[in-house]
Coordinates of C-alpha atoms in Angstrom, one line a residue:
X228 CA -20.1 -8.3 30.5
X229 CA -16.2 -8.5 31.0
X230 CA -14.0 -5.6 29.8
X231 CA -12.6 -6.5 26.3
X232 CA -9.3 -5.0 25.7
X233 CA -7.8 -4.4 22.2
X234 CA -4.2 -4.5 21.6
X235 CA -2.7 -4.6 18.2
X236 CA -0.9 -7.5 16.2
X237 CA 0.7 -5.5 13.5
X238 CA 4.4 -5.1 12.5
X239 CA 4.7 -1.2 13.8
X240 CA 2.5 -1.7 16.6
X241 CA 4.9 -4.6 17.5
X242 CA 8.0 -2.9 16.7
X243 CA 6.7 -0.5 19.7
X244 CA 6.2 -2.6 22.1
X245 CA 2.8 -3.8 21.5
X246 CA 3.4 -7.7 22.5
X247 CA 4.7 -6.5 26.0
X248 CA 1.7 -4.2 26.5
X249 CA -0.7 -7.5 25.7
X250 CA 1.7 -9.5 27.9
X251 CA 1.4 -7.2 30.8
X252 CA -2.2 -6.3 30.6
X253 CA -2.9 -9.9 31.2
X254 CA -0.5 -10.5 34.1
X255 CA -2.1 -7.1 36.0
X256 CA -5.4 -8.2 35.3
X257 CA -5.0 -11.5 36.7
X258 CA -3.1 -9.9 40.0
X259 CA -6.3 -7.5 40.3
X260 CA -9.0 -10.4 39.8
X261 CA -10.3 -8.1 36.7
X262 CA -11.9 -10.2 34.1
X263 CA -10.6 -8.9 30.6
X264 CA -11.4 -10.5 27.3
X265 CA -7.9 -9.7 25.3
X266 CA -8.4 -9.4 21.4
X267 CA -5.5 -8.9 19.1
X268 CA -6.7 -6.6 16.5
X269 CA -4.8 -5.1 13.7
X270 CA -3.8 -1.2 13.7
X271 CA -6.1 1.5 12.7
X272 CA -3.2 2.8 11.1
X273 CA -2.1 5.8 13.4
X274 CA 1.3 5.0 13.9
X275 CA 2.2 7.8 16.0
X276 CA -0.2 6.6 18.6
X277 CA 1.0 2.9 18.5
X278 CA 0.9 1.0 20.5
X279 CA -3.0 2.1 20.7
X280 CA -5.1 0.2 23.3
X281 CA -8.8 -0.1 22.8
X282 CA -11.2 -1.0 25.8
X283 CA -14.7 -1.6 25.2
X284 CA -17.2 -2.1 28.7
X285 CA -20.3 -2.3 26.5
X286 CA -20.9 1.3 25.7
X287 CA -18.6 1.3 22.7
X288 CA -14.6 1.6 22.3
X289 CA -12.3 4.0 24.0
X290 CA -8.7 4.8 22.7
X291 CA -5.6 5.3 24.7
X292 CA -1.9 6.0 23.4
X293 CA 0.8 5.5 22.6
X294 CA 0.7 2.9 25.6
X295 CA 4.3 1.6 26.7
X296 CA 4.7 -1.1 29.1
X297 CA 5.3 1.2 31.9
X298 CA 1.7 2.7 31.5
X299 CA 0.0 -0.6 32.3
X300 CA -0.4 -0.8 35.8
X301 CA -1.6 2.9 35.9
X302 CA -4.1 2.4 33.1
X303 CA -5.8 -0.8 35.1
X304 CA -5.5 1.3 38.3
X305 CA -7.9 3.7 36.9
X306 CA -10.0 1.1 35.5
X307 CA -9.0 2.6 31.9
X308 CA -11.0 5.6 33.0
X309 CA -11.2 9.0 30.9
X310 CA -9.3 10.8 33.3
X311 CA -6.2 8.7 32.6
X312 CA -3.5 11.1 30.7
X313 CA -3.3 8.5 27.9
X314 CA -7.2 8.7 27.2
X315 CA -8.2 9.7 23.7
X316 CA -11.9 9.3 24.1
X317 CA -14.4 7.2 21.9
X318 CA -12.1 5.8 18.9
X319 CA -14.5 6.6 15.9
X320 CA -14.7 10.5 17.2
X321 CA -10.8 11.0 17.0
X322 CA -10.7 13.2 14.4
X323 CA -7.9 11.6 12.3
X324 CA -10.3 9.0 11.8
X325 CA -13.3 10.8 11.3
X326 CA -12.0 13.0 8.5
X327 CA -11.4 9.9 6.6
X328 CA -13.2 8.3 3.9
X329 CA -12.4 4.6 4.9
X330 CA -14.0 2.0 2.3
X331 CA -11.5 -0.4 1.6
X332 CA -10.2 -0.1 5.2
X333 CA -13.3 0.4 6.9
X334 CA -12.6 -3.2 9.0
X335 CA -8.7 -1.9 9.9
X336 CA -8.0 -2.2 13.3
X337 CA -11.5 -3.2 14.1
X338 CA -11.4 -7.1 14.1
X339 CA -9.0 -9.8 14.8
X340 CA -7.1 -10.4 11.3
X341 CA -7.9 -14.1 11.4
X342 CA -11.0 -14.4 12.9
X343 CA -13.7 -16.0 10.2
X344 CA -16.2 -15.2 12.5
X345 CA -15.3 -11.4 12.9
X346 CA -15.2 -10.9 9.1
X347 CA -18.2 -12.2 8.7
X348 CA -19.8 -10.4 11.1
X349 CA -18.9 -6.9 9.7
X350 CA -19.9 -7.8 5.8
X351 CA -17.1 -10.1 4.8
X352 CA -18.1 -12.7 2.2
X353 CA -21.2 -10.8 1.0
X354 CA -20.1 -9.2 -2.3
X355 CA -18.7 -13.2 -3.0
X356 CA -22.3 -14.9 -2.1
X357 CA -23.4 -12.0 -4.7
X358 CA -20.9 -12.6 -7.0
X359 CA -22.0 -16.5 -7.3
X360 CA -25.4 -15.3 -8.1
X361 CA -23.7 -13.3 -11.1
X362 CA -22.1 -14.7 -14.7
X363 CA -18.6 -13.7 -15.5
X364 CA -19.6 -10.7 -17.8
X365 CA -21.8 -9.3 -15.3
X366 CA -19.1 -9.3 -12.8
X367 CA -16.8 -7.8 -15.2
X368 CA -19.4 -5.2 -15.8
X369 CA -19.8 -4.2 -12.2
X370 CA -16.1 -3.6 -12.1
X371 CA -16.2 -1.5 -14.8
X372 CA -18.9 0.5 -13.7
X373 CA -17.1 0.9 -10.5
X374 CA -14.3 3.1 -12.2
X375 CA -11.9 0.9 -10.3
X376 CA -8.3 1.4 -11.7
X377 CA -5.1 -0.5 -10.7
X378 CA -3.8 0.9 -7.3
X379 CA 0.0 -0.7 -8.0
X380 CA 0.6 2.8 -9.6
X381 CA -0.1 2.4 -13.6
X382 CA -3.6 3.2 -12.4
X383 CA -5.2 0.8 -15.9
X384 CA -8.6 0.3 -15.5
X385 CA -9.1 -2.9 -14.0
X386 CA -12.5 -3.7 -15.7
X387 CA -10.7 -3.7 -19.3
X388 CA -7.7 -6.0 -17.8
X389 CA -10.3 -8.4 -16.3
X390 CA -12.5 -8.2 -19.8
X391 CA -9.1 -9.2 -21.6
X392 CA -8.5 -12.3 -19.6
X393 CA -12.1 -13.3 -19.6
X394 CA -12.1 -12.9 -23.6
X395 CA -8.8 -15.0 -24.0
X396 CA -8.8 -18.4 -24.6
X397 CA -6.8 -20.9 -22.6
X398 CA -7.4 -24.3 -20.8
X399 CA -6.3 -22.6 -17.8
X400 CA -6.1 -18.7 -16.5
X401 CA -4.3 -17.6 -13.1
X402 CA -5.2 -14.6 -10.7
X403 CA -1.9 -13.5 -9.4
X404 CA -1.8 -10.7 -6.7
X405 CA 1.5 -8.2 -6.7
X406 CA 2.1 -8.1 -2.9
X407 CA 5.9 -7.3 -3.2
X408 CA 5.3 -3.7 -1.9
X409 CA 8.8 -2.1 -2.0
X410 CA 8.2 1.4 -2.5
X411 CA 9.9 3.5 -0.1
X412 CA 7.1 5.0 2.4
X413 CA 4.2 2.4 1.5
X414 CA 2.7 0.1 3.6
X415 CA -0.8 -0.3 2.7
X416 CA -0.3 -3.9 1.2
X417 CA 1.0 -5.0 4.3
X418 CA -1.8 -3.4 6.4
X419 CA -4.2 -5.6 4.2
X420 CA -2.6 -8.7 4.4
X421 CA -1.8 -8.1 8.5
X422 CA -5.0 -6.6 9.6
X423 CA -7.8 -7.7 7.0
X424 CA -6.1 -10.8 4.9
X425 CA -9.7 -12.1 4.3
X426 CA -10.6 -9.3 2.1
X427 CA -8.1 -9.8 -0.2
X428 CA -9.0 -13.5 -0.4
X429 CA -12.3 -12.4 -1.1
X430 CA -11.2 -10.1 -3.9
X431 CA -9.2 -12.7 -5.8
X432 CA -12.2 -15.6 -5.7
X433 CA -14.2 -12.8 -6.8
X434 CA -11.7 -12.0 -9.6
X435 CA -11.1 -15.8 -10.5
X436 CA -15.1 -16.4 -10.8
X437 CA -15.0 -13.3 -13.1
X438 CA -12.2 -14.3 -15.7
X439 CA -12.7 -18.0 -15.5
X440 CA -9.4 -18.8 -13.3
X441 CA -9.4 -21.1 -10.9
X442 CA -5.8 -20.6 -9.2
X443 CA -4.3 -17.8 -7.6
X444 CA -1.1 -17.0 -6.3
X445 CA -0.3 -14.1 -4.0
X446 CA 3.7 -13.2 -4.6
X447 CA 4.4 -11.8 -1.4
X448 CA 7.8 -9.7 -0.4
X449 CA 9.9 -12.2 2.1
X450 CA 10.4 -9.2 4.3
X451 CA 6.7 -9.6 5.5
X452 CA 6.7 -12.6 7.8
X453 CA 3.6 -11.4 9.9
X454 CA 1.6 -10.8 6.6
X455 CA 3.3 -14.6 5.6
X456 CA 1.7 -16.2 8.8
X457 CA -1.8 -14.1 8.6
X458 CA -2.3 -15.2 5.1
X459 CA -1.5 -18.8 5.5
X460 CA -3.4 -19.2 8.5
X461 CA -6.6 -17.2 6.5
X462 CA -6.3 -19.3 3.3
X463 CA -6.8 -22.2 5.9
X464 CA -9.3 -21.4 7.6
X465 CA -11.2 -19.9 4.4
X466 CA -10.5 -23.5 2.7
X467 CA -12.1 -25.4 5.8
X468 CA -15.1 -23.3 5.8
X469 CA -15.7 -23.9 2.1
X470 CA -15.0 -20.6 0.7
X471 CA -11.9 -21.7 -1.1
X472 CA -11.5 -25.1 -3.1
X473 CA -13.2 -27.2 -5.5
X474 CA -16.7 -26.4 -4.7
X475 CA -16.9 -22.7 -3.4
X476 CA -20.1 -22.7 -0.9
X477 CA -22.1 -25.4 -2.9
X478 CA -21.8 -23.7 -6.2
X479 CA -20.1 -26.0 -8.3
X480 CA -17.3 -23.5 -8.9
X481 CA -13.5 -23.7 -8.1
X482 CA -10.9 -21.6 -6.9
X483 CA -7.6 -22.5 -5.3
X484 CA -4.8 -19.9 -3.7
X485 CA -1.2 -20.1 -2.7
X486 CA 1.1 -17.5 -1.3
X487 CA 5.1 -17.4 -3.0
X488 CA 7.9 -15.6 -1.3
X489 CA 9.7 -13.1 -3.7
X490 CA 13.3 -13.1 -2.9
X491 CA 13.6 -9.4 -2.1
X492 CA 14.0 -7.6 -5.5
X493 CA 12.5 -4.6 -6.4
X494 CA 12.2 -5.0 -9.8
X495 CA 9.9 -8.1 -9.4
X496 CA 7.4 -5.5 -8.6
X497 CA 7.1 -4.9 -12.1
X498 CA 4.3 -7.7 -13.4
X499 CA 6.3 -9.4 -16.3
X500 CA 9.4 -9.7 -13.8
X501 CA 7.2 -11.1 -11.0
X502 CA 5.8 -13.5 -13.3
X503 CA 9.0 -14.8 -14.7
X504 CA 10.1 -15.3 -10.6
X505 CA 6.9 -17.0 -10.1
X506 CA 7.9 -19.4 -12.4
X507 CA 11.1 -20.0 -11.0
X508 CA 13.5 -18.3 -13.0
X509 CA 15.5 -14.9 -12.4
X510 CA 13.2 -11.9 -12.0
X511 CA 13.8 -9.9 -15.6
X512 CA 11.3 -7.9 -17.4
X513 CA 9.7 -9.4 -20.4
X514 CA 9.1 -7.3 -23.5
X515 CA 5.6 -6.2 -24.4
X516 CA 3.2 -7.5 -26.1
X517 CA 2.0 -9.5 -25.6
X518 CA 0.5 -8.8 -22.3
X519 CA 0.3 -11.0 -19.4
X520 CA -3.5 -10.9 -19.7
X521 CA -3.0 -12.8 -23.0
X522 CA 0.1 -14.8 -22.2
X523 CA 1.1 -14.5 -18.7
X524 CA 1.8 -17.1 -16.2
X525 CA 3.2 -20.0 -17.9
X526 CA 2.4 -18.4 -21.3
X527 CA -1.3 -18.7 -20.4
X528 CA -3.9 -15.7 -19.7
X529 CA -3.2 -14.0 -16.3
X530 CA -4.8 -11.0 -14.1
X531 CA -2.1 -9.3 -12.1
X532 CA -3.5 -6.5 -10.1
X533 CA -2.2 -5.0 -6.9
X534 CA -3.5 -5.7 -3.5
X535 CA -5.2 -2.9 -3.3
X536 CA -7.0 -3.5 -6.2
X537 CA -8.0 -6.7 -5.7
X538 CA -9.0 -5.8 -1.7
X539 CA -11.7 -2.8 -3.2
X540 CA -13.5 -5.6 -5.1
X541 CA -15.6 -7.0 -2.2
X542 CA -17.0 -3.6 -1.1
X543 CA -17.7 -3.1 -4.9
X544 CA -19.7 -6.5 -5.3
X545 CA -21.4 -5.7 -1.4
X546 CA -22.3 -2.0 -1.9
X547 CA -22.6 -2.0 -5.8
X548 CA -20.5 -0.3 -8.2
X549 CA -22.6 2.8 -8.1
X550 CA -21.4 3.3 -4.2
X551 CA -17.6 3.0 -5.0
X552 CA -18.0 5.4 -8.1
X553 CA -19.7 7.9 -6.1
X554 CA -16.4 8.8 -4.2
X555 CA -13.9 10.8 -6.0
X556 CA -13.4 13.1 -9.3
X557 CA -13.7 12.8 -13.0
X558 CA -11.6 9.7 -14.0
X559 CA -10.1 8.9 -10.9
X560 CA -13.2 7.2 -9.1
X561 CA -13.5 5.9 -5.6
X562 CA -10.4 6.2 -2.7
X563 CA -6.9 5.6 -2.2
X564 CA -5.2 4.8 0.9
X565 CA -2.4 7.4 1.2
X566 CA 0.7 6.3 3.3
X567 CA 2.5 9.1 5.2
X568 CA 6.1 8.8 5.9
X569 CA 9.6 10.1 6.1
X570 CA 9.6 13.4 8.7
X571 CA 6.1 13.9 9.3
X572 CA 4.6 14.1 12.7
X573 CA 1.7 11.9 12.2
X574 CA 2.6 9.5 9.9
X575 CA 0.1 6.7 9.3
X576 CA -2.5 5.4 6.4
X577 CA -5.3 8.2 5.6
X578 CA -8.0 6.8 3.0
X579 CA -9.6 9.3 1.3
X580 CA -11.3 9.8 -2.0
X581 CA -9.6 11.3 -4.8
X582 CA -9.9 15.1 -5.0
X583 CA -8.3 16.2 -1.4
X584 CA -5.3 18.4 -2.1
X585 CA -1.9 17.4 -1.1
X586 CA -1.6 20.4 1.3
X587 CA -4.5 18.7 3.3
X588 CA -2.8 15.4 3.8
X589 CA 0.4 16.8 4.7
X590 CA -0.9 19.7 7.1
X591 CA -4.1 18.8 8.2
X592 CA -3.3 14.6 8.8
X593 CA 0.5 14.9 9.0
X594 CA 0.6 17.9 11.4
X595 CA 3.7 19.1 9.1
X596 CA 7.3 18.1 9.6
X597 CA 8.1 15.6 13.1
X598 CA 11.5 18.3 13.2
X599 CA 9.0 20.8 13.3
X600 CA 11.0 22.5 10.6
X601 CA 9.2 24.1 7.2
X602 CA 8.5 20.8 4.8
X603 CA 10.8 21.4 1.8
X604 CA 9.6 18.7 -0.8
X605 CA 7.6 15.7 -1.0
X606 CA 7.9 12.6 -3.0
X607 CA 4.7 10.9 -3.8
X608 CA 4.4 7.6 -5.3
X609 CA 7.2 5.8 -4.3
X610 CA 11.2 6.2 -5.6
X611 CA 10.2 6.6 -9.0
X612 CA 7.8 9.5 -8.4
X613 CA 8.6 13.2 -8.9
X614 CA 9.8 15.4 -6.0
X615 CA 6.9 18.5 -5.5
X616 CA 7.7 21.8 -3.9
X617 CA 5.5 23.7 -1.5
X618 CA 4.0 25.7 -4.6
X619 CA 2.8 22.5 -5.8
X620 CA 1.0 21.2 -2.5
X621 CA -2.3 22.3 -3.5
X622 CA -2.4 20.1 -6.6
X623 CA -5.6 17.8 -6.2
X624 CA -5.0 14.2 -5.4
X625 CA -6.2 12.7 -8.6
X626 CA -4.3 10.7 -11.6
X627 CA -4.8 13.5 -14.0
X628 CA -4.1 16.4 -11.9
X629 CA -0.5 14.7 -10.7
X630 CA 0.2 13.7 -14.4
X631 CA -0.3 17.3 -15.6
X632 CA 2.0 18.3 -13.2
X633 CA 4.5 15.6 -14.5
X634 CA 4.1 13.6 -11.2
X635 CA 2.3 10.5 -10.2
X636 CA 0.2 9.2 -7.5
X637 CA 1.9 5.6 -7.8
X638 CA 0.9 3.5 -4.8
X639 CA -0.1 6.2 -2.6
X640 CA 3.3 6.5 -0.7
X641 CA 4.3 10.3 0.8
X642 CA 7.2 10.9 1.9
X643 CA 8.1 14.2 3.5
X644 CA 11.2 16.3 3.9
X645 CA 12.1 19.1 6.0
X646 CA 14.4 22.1 4.8
X647 CA 17.4 20.2 5.7
X648 CA 17.1 18.0 3.1
X649 CA 19.8 18.2 0.1
X650 CA 17.9 17.4 -3.2
X651 CA 21.2 17.0 -5.1
X652 CA 21.8 13.9 -2.9
X653 CA 18.4 12.8 -3.3
X654 CA 18.7 12.8 -7.1
X655 CA 21.6 10.9 -6.8
X656 CA 19.9 8.6 -4.6
X657 CA 17.6 8.0 -7.2
X658 CA 20.2 7.1 -9.8
X659 CA 22.0 4.6 -7.3
X660 CA 18.7 3.0 -6.3
X661 CA 18.2 2.3 -10.2
X662 CA 21.6 1.1 -10.2
X663 CA 21.2 -1.6 -7.5
X664 CA 17.9 -2.8 -8.6
X665 CA 17.9 -2.7 -12.2
X666 CA 17.3 -6.4 -13.7
X667 CA 20.1 -5.5 -16.2
X668 CA 18.2 -6.5 -19.2
X669 CA 17.9 -3.2 -21.1
X670 CA 21.0 -0.9 -22.0
X671 CA 19.6 2.7 -20.9
X672 CA 18.4 1.3 -17.5
X673 CA 21.9 -0.9 -16.6
X674 CA 24.5 1.6 -18.0
X675 CA 22.4 4.9 -17.7
X676 CA 21.9 5.0 -14.1
X677 CA 25.5 4.2 -13.2
X678 CA 26.2 7.0 -15.4
X679 CA 23.8 9.0 -14.0
X680 CA 25.5 8.7 -10.3
X681 CA 28.6 9.5 -11.8
X682 CA 27.4 13.0 -13.9
X683 CA 25.7 13.9 -10.5
X684 CA 28.7 13.1 -8.5
X685 CA 30.6 15.5 -10.8
X686 CA 28.2 17.9 -10.6
X687 CA 28.3 18.2 -6.6
X688 CA 31.7 18.4 -6.7
X689 CA 31.4 21.6 -9.2
X690 CA 33.3 19.9 -12.1
X691 CA 32.4 21.5 -15.5
X692 CA 29.0 22.0 -14.0
X693 CA 27.2 23.5 -17.2
X694 CA 28.1 20.8 -19.4
X695 CA 27.4 17.9 -16.6
X696 CA 24.2 19.5 -16.0
X697 CA 23.3 19.1 -20.0
X698 CA 25.1 15.6 -20.0
X699 CA 22.5 14.9 -17.1
X700 CA 19.5 16.3 -19.1
X701 CA 20.3 14.0 -22.2
X702 CA 21.0 11.1 -20.0
X703 CA 17.3 11.3 -18.3
X704 CA 15.8 11.9 -21.8
X705 CA 17.4 8.6 -22.9
X706 CA 16.6 6.4 -20.0
X707 CA 12.9 7.9 -20.3
X708 CA 12.8 7.1 -24.0
X709 CA 14.7 3.9 -24.5
X710 CA 14.0 1.8 -21.2
X711 CA 12.0 -1.5 -21.4
X712 CA 9.9 -0.9 -18.2
X713 CA 9.1 1.6 -15.5
X714 CA 12.3 1.4 -13.6
X715 CA 14.7 2.9 -16.1
X716 CA 12.0 4.7 -17.7
X717 CA 10.7 6.8 -14.5
X718 CA 13.8 6.9 -12.5
X719 CA 14.6 9.9 -14.5
X720 CA 11.3 11.7 -13.0
X721 CA 12.5 12.4 -9.4
X722 CA 16.1 13.6 -10.7
X723 CA 14.9 16.2 -13.4
X724 CA 12.4 17.3 -10.6
X725 CA 15.0 17.7 -7.9
X726 CA 17.3 19.9 -10.6
X727 CA 14.2 21.7 -12.1
X728 CA 12.5 22.6 -8.4
X729 CA 15.5 22.9 -6.3
X730 CA 18.6 24.2 -8.8
X731 CA 20.4 25.7 -6.0
X732 CA 21.0 22.5 -4.6
X733 CA 23.4 21.6 -7.8
X734 CA 25.0 25.1 -7.8
X735 CA 26.8 24.5 -4.4
X736 CA 30.7 24.2 -4.3
X737 CA 32.0 20.7 -3.5
X738 CA 31.4 20.5 0.4
X739 CA 29.4 23.8 0.6
X740 CA 26.4 23.3 3.1

């Protein structure tokens, strides 16, 4: 057999030169008369090793990385030998991968993302075929039994949301996928859509069968052009193969799917703002109730789920809810893909069952800070999540344990800071972010964040520090209690954690380092 060479076609790998590497491998192989099959796979999620090139000569895949264009000639001269300086050994034996518990991301980086044959050969659409044999209530019951909770941040039980839509009256119901991934340090949604788009499509079809919806929309962040291309191509191929349309696999059941682009507003990651935008209006928060499950898109019953929630569904149907619920602890069942970013030596995606510690994630997988300096703070759960100090790094990664210390797991984003960080500046950034991204509908969020920036500026200049610290405390409480949605209601979380855990950064005189 010819040598199969895998070069990722994914945004991070491409930004680091994967396209040039792929072109050079083809050119250099041809010049040597070497017969190869070049496969453009997805990323494995080991970003510090990208571009990660793999080869398979029939004995299993071996990895090389990070490969730069200047390395290609020597790799071919050595016939991708194990003695090459970039040789990493068998891919499946890489400790960073081997220690993970990949369930949702088991296919990540293994296949050609837009190949239907690859998807079906690795268990793809097995869950859908099983779903077509079940009633809507049986489908909802299986999702309930899996313990799956919304992976977008709120962690609301997915099966309960689906039950509400199933029970709601409506001539038309919708499945809306929130793919407006905007939290700092997060990229798991993007990896699903770029590297395994059929998994999301299959999850949405199953959701439609479960609640009686025949139309779905993926509301995609416009800054993800590669994900857009892969989704459009995968949807077209799924339609041609009878997985989408008016007669899914000759079952007589229907589901159609479209991608709609957002316009770059962070607030449209909030489900009601997303629905407003999807209807062609300005993205502004709706008051709840009514819940979108009752009156959602165009006033009709709608399931709004995050990419990761829907992507988990095919494996639940294929392997059974007991298998998925077998991972995790207490009420946090299954796995969560954590995304390591910021000042971290080994950034990337780590899928683990709930219950491991934050320290294990940062030190064992992340390898500490990229700068080599001590890690001083970590923000988990995006820009609205609290900052954590090293004293909290032994906290278990589960929803309840994080709630107990006033933090959130959110979407699983983990941003690391070393000891050069100024936490007063980070608190100011949190308020400033809210100023920029607030939809402006409610006063605590719109005005509170602006006043918050002003108060923190006075504190940092040393003006009436005690009085302004008291004012900041009152302002945070007002935003938490009075805001209409999580944007204003959670912005104070990182601010409060910054001045509670790192008070010395708020005590410096103006300009003092």
